[in-house]
PDB file of C-alpha atoms in Angstrom:
ATOM      1  CA  MET A   1      -0.007   0.000  -0.004  1.00 37.00           C
ATOM      2  CA  PRO A   2       1.510   3.412  -0.953  1.00 40.00           C
ATOM      3  CA  ARG A   3       2.136   5.935   1.772  1.00 41.00           C
ATOM      4  CA  ASN A   4      -0.247   8.842   1.711  1.00 41.00           C
ATOM      5  CA  THR A   5       0.313  11.967   3.823  1.00 45.00           C
ATOM      6  CA  GLY A   6      -3.420  12.252   4.360  1.00 46.00           C
ATOM      7  CA  SER A   7      -3.614   8.795   5.941  1.00 43.00           C
ATOM      8  CA  GLY A   8      -2.587   8.669   9.603  1.00 43.00           C
ATOM      9  CA  ALA A   9      -2.352   4.862   9.604  1.00 44.00           C
ATOM     10  CA  ALA A  10       0.287   4.892   6.873  1.00 51.00           C
ATOM     11  CA  THR A  11       2.628   7.136   8.851  1.00 67.00           C
ATOM     12  CA  GLU A  12       2.274   5.570  12.296  1.00 87.00           C
ATOM     13  CA  HIS A  13       5.518   4.221  13.707  1.00 91.00           C
ATOM     14  CA  LEU A  14       7.490   4.209  16.967  1.00 95.00           C
ATOM     15  CA  VAL A  15       9.891   7.065  17.646  1.00 95.00           C
ATOM     16  CA  ARG A  16      12.274   7.524  20.596  1.00 95.00           C
ATOM     17  CA  VAL A  17      12.669  11.017  22.015  1.00 94.00           C
ATOM     18  CA  THR A  18      16.454  11.646  22.203  1.00 89.00           C
ATOM     19  CA  HIS A  19      16.730  15.279  23.247  1.00 87.00           C
ATOM     20  CA  PRO A  20      18.437  15.126  26.644  1.00 83.00           C
ATOM     21  CA  PHE A  21      16.355  17.934  28.225  1.00 85.00           C
ATOM     22  CA  HIS A  22      12.947  16.929  26.904  1.00 91.00           C
ATOM     23  CA  PRO A  23      10.656  15.596  29.696  1.00 93.00           C
ATOM     24  CA  LEU A  24       9.944  12.490  27.575  1.00 94.00           C
ATOM     25  CA  SER A  25      13.606  11.811  26.735  1.00 92.00           C
ATOM     26  CA  GLY A  26      14.283   8.093  26.342  1.00 93.00           C
ATOM     27  CA  ARG A  27      10.647   7.159  25.881  1.00 95.00           C
ATOM     28  CA  GLN A  28       9.443   5.451  22.727  1.00 96.00           C
ATOM     29  CA  LEU A  29       6.165   6.945  21.510  1.00 96.00           C
ATOM     30  CA  LEU A  30       3.847   6.335  18.572  1.00 96.00           C
ATOM     31  CA  CYS A  31       4.283   8.921  15.814  1.00 96.00           C
ATOM     32  CA  VAL A  32       0.792   9.455  14.455  1.00 96.00           C
ATOM     33  CA  GLY A  33       1.580  12.114  11.882  1.00 94.00           C
ATOM     34  CA  GLU A  34       3.750  14.935  10.620  1.00 93.00           C
ATOM     35  CA  ARG A  35       2.948  18.606  10.438  1.00 92.00           C
ATOM     36  CA  TYR A  36       4.666  21.683   9.100  1.00 93.00           C
ATOM     37  CA  ASN A  37       4.652  25.107  10.716  1.00 89.00           C
ATOM     38  CA  ARG A  38       6.803  28.222  10.472  1.00 88.00           C
ATOM     39  CA  SER A  39       9.516  26.389  12.433  1.00 81.00           C
ATOM     40  CA  GLY A  40       9.562  23.516   9.923  1.00 89.00           C
ATOM     41  CA  ARG A  41       8.663  19.867  10.091  1.00 92.00           C
ATOM     42  CA  ARG A  42       7.180  18.503  13.364  1.00 94.00           C
ATOM     43  CA  LEU A  43       6.281  15.003  14.488  1.00 94.00           C
ATOM     44  CA  LEU A  44       2.995  14.429  16.287  1.00 95.00           C
ATOM     45  CA  LEU A  45       3.632  11.875  19.036  1.00 95.00           C
ATOM     46  CA  ARG A  46       0.960  10.145  21.140  1.00 96.00           C
ATOM     47  CA  ILE A  47       1.893  10.157  24.828  1.00 95.00           C
ATOM     48  CA  ASP A  48      -1.197   8.258  25.988  1.00 94.00           C
ATOM     49  CA  ASP A  49      -4.851   7.832  24.969  1.00 92.00           C
ATOM     50  CA  LYS A  50      -5.606  11.536  25.533  1.00 93.00           C
ATOM     51  CA  SER A  51      -2.280  13.371  25.224  1.00 94.00           C
ATOM     52  CA  TYR A  52      -0.095  14.271  22.259  1.00 95.00           C
ATOM     53  CA  CYS A  53       3.033  16.377  21.789  1.00 94.00           C
ATOM     54  CA  SER A  54       4.738  17.916  18.795  1.00 94.00           C
ATOM     55  CA  VAL A  55       8.535  17.779  18.449  1.00 94.00           C
ATOM     56  CA  PRO A  56      11.056  18.486  15.693  1.00 91.00           C
ATOM     57  CA  PRO A  57      12.474  15.301  14.146  1.00 92.00           C
ATOM     58  CA  LYS A  58      15.996  16.288  15.287  1.00 87.00           C
ATOM     59  CA  TRP A  59      14.837  15.676  18.890  1.00 89.00           C
ATOM     60  CA  THR A  60      14.143  12.032  18.039  1.00 93.00           C
ATOM     61  CA  ASP A  61      15.890   8.995  16.629  1.00 91.00           C
ATOM     62  CA  MET A  62      14.474  10.015  13.231  1.00 86.00           C
ATOM     63  CA  SER A  63      16.981  12.803  12.850  1.00 79.00           C
ATOM     64  CA  GLU A  64      19.462  12.768   9.996  1.00 76.00           C
ATOM     65  CA  PRO A  65      23.034  12.128  11.164  1.00 72.00           C
ATOM     66  CA  ASP A  66      24.966  15.353  11.613  1.00 70.00           C
ATOM     67  CA  PRO A  67      27.759  15.383   9.012  1.00 74.00           C
ATOM     68  CA  GLU A  68      30.242  16.961  11.466  1.00 70.00           C
ATOM     69  CA  ILE A  69      29.660  14.146  13.914  1.00 68.00           C
ATOM     70  CA  SER A  70      29.762  11.439  11.236  1.00 73.00           C
ATOM     71  CA  VAL A  71      32.944  12.693   9.619  1.00 76.00           C
ATOM     72  CA  GLY A  72      34.597  13.019  13.028  1.00 72.00           C
ATOM     73  CA  ARG A  73      33.582   9.424  13.823  1.00 73.00           C
ATOM     74  CA  GLU A  74      31.529  10.684  16.787  1.00 66.00           C
ATOM     75  CA  ARG A  75      34.669  11.986  18.612  1.00 73.00           C
ATOM     76  CA  ALA A  76      33.578  15.649  18.604  1.00 70.00           C
ATOM     77  CA  LEU A  77      31.799  16.784  21.740  1.00 71.00           C
ATOM     78  CA  PHE A  78      30.354  19.882  20.020  1.00 74.00           C
ATOM     79  CA  THR A  79      29.463  20.924  16.508  1.00 75.00           C
ATOM     80  CA  VAL A  80      30.640  24.255  15.049  1.00 79.00           C
ATOM     81  CA  SER A  81      27.055  25.507  15.363  1.00 77.00           C
ATOM     82  CA  ASP A  82      27.014  24.551  19.080  1.00 78.00           C
ATOM     83  CA  LEU A  83      30.271  26.436  19.676  1.00 85.00           C
ATOM     84  CA  MET A  84      29.060  29.517  17.805  1.00 88.00           C
ATOM     85  CA  ASP A  85      25.871  29.550  19.867  1.00 87.00           C
ATOM     86  CA  LEU A  86      27.914  29.220  23.053  1.00 90.00           C
ATOM     87  CA  ALA A  87      30.238  32.076  22.007  1.00 92.00           C
ATOM     88  CA  LEU A  88      27.218  34.314  21.349  1.00 91.00           C
ATOM     89  CA  LEU A  89      25.702  33.440  24.729  1.00 91.00           C
ATOM     90  CA  VAL A  90      28.997  34.172  26.565  1.00 93.00           C
ATOM     91  CA  ARG A  91      29.281  37.508  24.718  1.00 92.00           C
ATOM     92  CA  ARG A  92      25.744  38.505  25.628  1.00 90.00           C
ATOM     93  CA  LEU A  93      26.176  37.535  29.275  1.00 91.00           C
ATOM     94  CA  SER A  94      29.525  39.364  29.457  1.00 91.00           C
ATOM     95  CA  CYS A  95      28.033  42.521  27.951  1.00 88.00           C
ATOM     96  CA  ARG A  96      25.049  42.354  30.277  1.00 83.00           C
ATOM     97  CA  ARG A  97      27.304  41.956  33.316  1.00 82.00           C
ATOM     98  CA  ALA A  98      29.443  44.904  32.178  1.00 78.00           C
ATOM     99  CA  GLY A  99      26.310  46.965  31.560  1.00 78.00           C
ATOM    100  CA  ILE A 100      26.924  47.241  27.819  1.00 75.00           C
ATOM    101  CA  GLY A 101      23.958  46.946  25.472  1.00 63.00           C
ATOM    102  CA  THR A 102      24.119  44.204  22.802  1.00 52.00           C
TER     103      THR A 102
END
């Protein structure tokens, strides 16, 4: 049977939440659909009979492997993007502490 985006049954599969700070991290949940919003693609996960949550695929085991991590044979602790975000955060906090506007 061909997969159809309009059919929920065709897209249902188990997904593990892998984001370390997500409250459901480590749990395997049923993915009942996919949605798109201004932030991009989201997975709709069923928590229980009455509860659902929406998460980006990169927070699950459905994420595409990060090329930086793959090329580095998973030895890198941080990606370039992670380090750039950290540098920006340190700069903002330093400026705030010094009373300088950013």
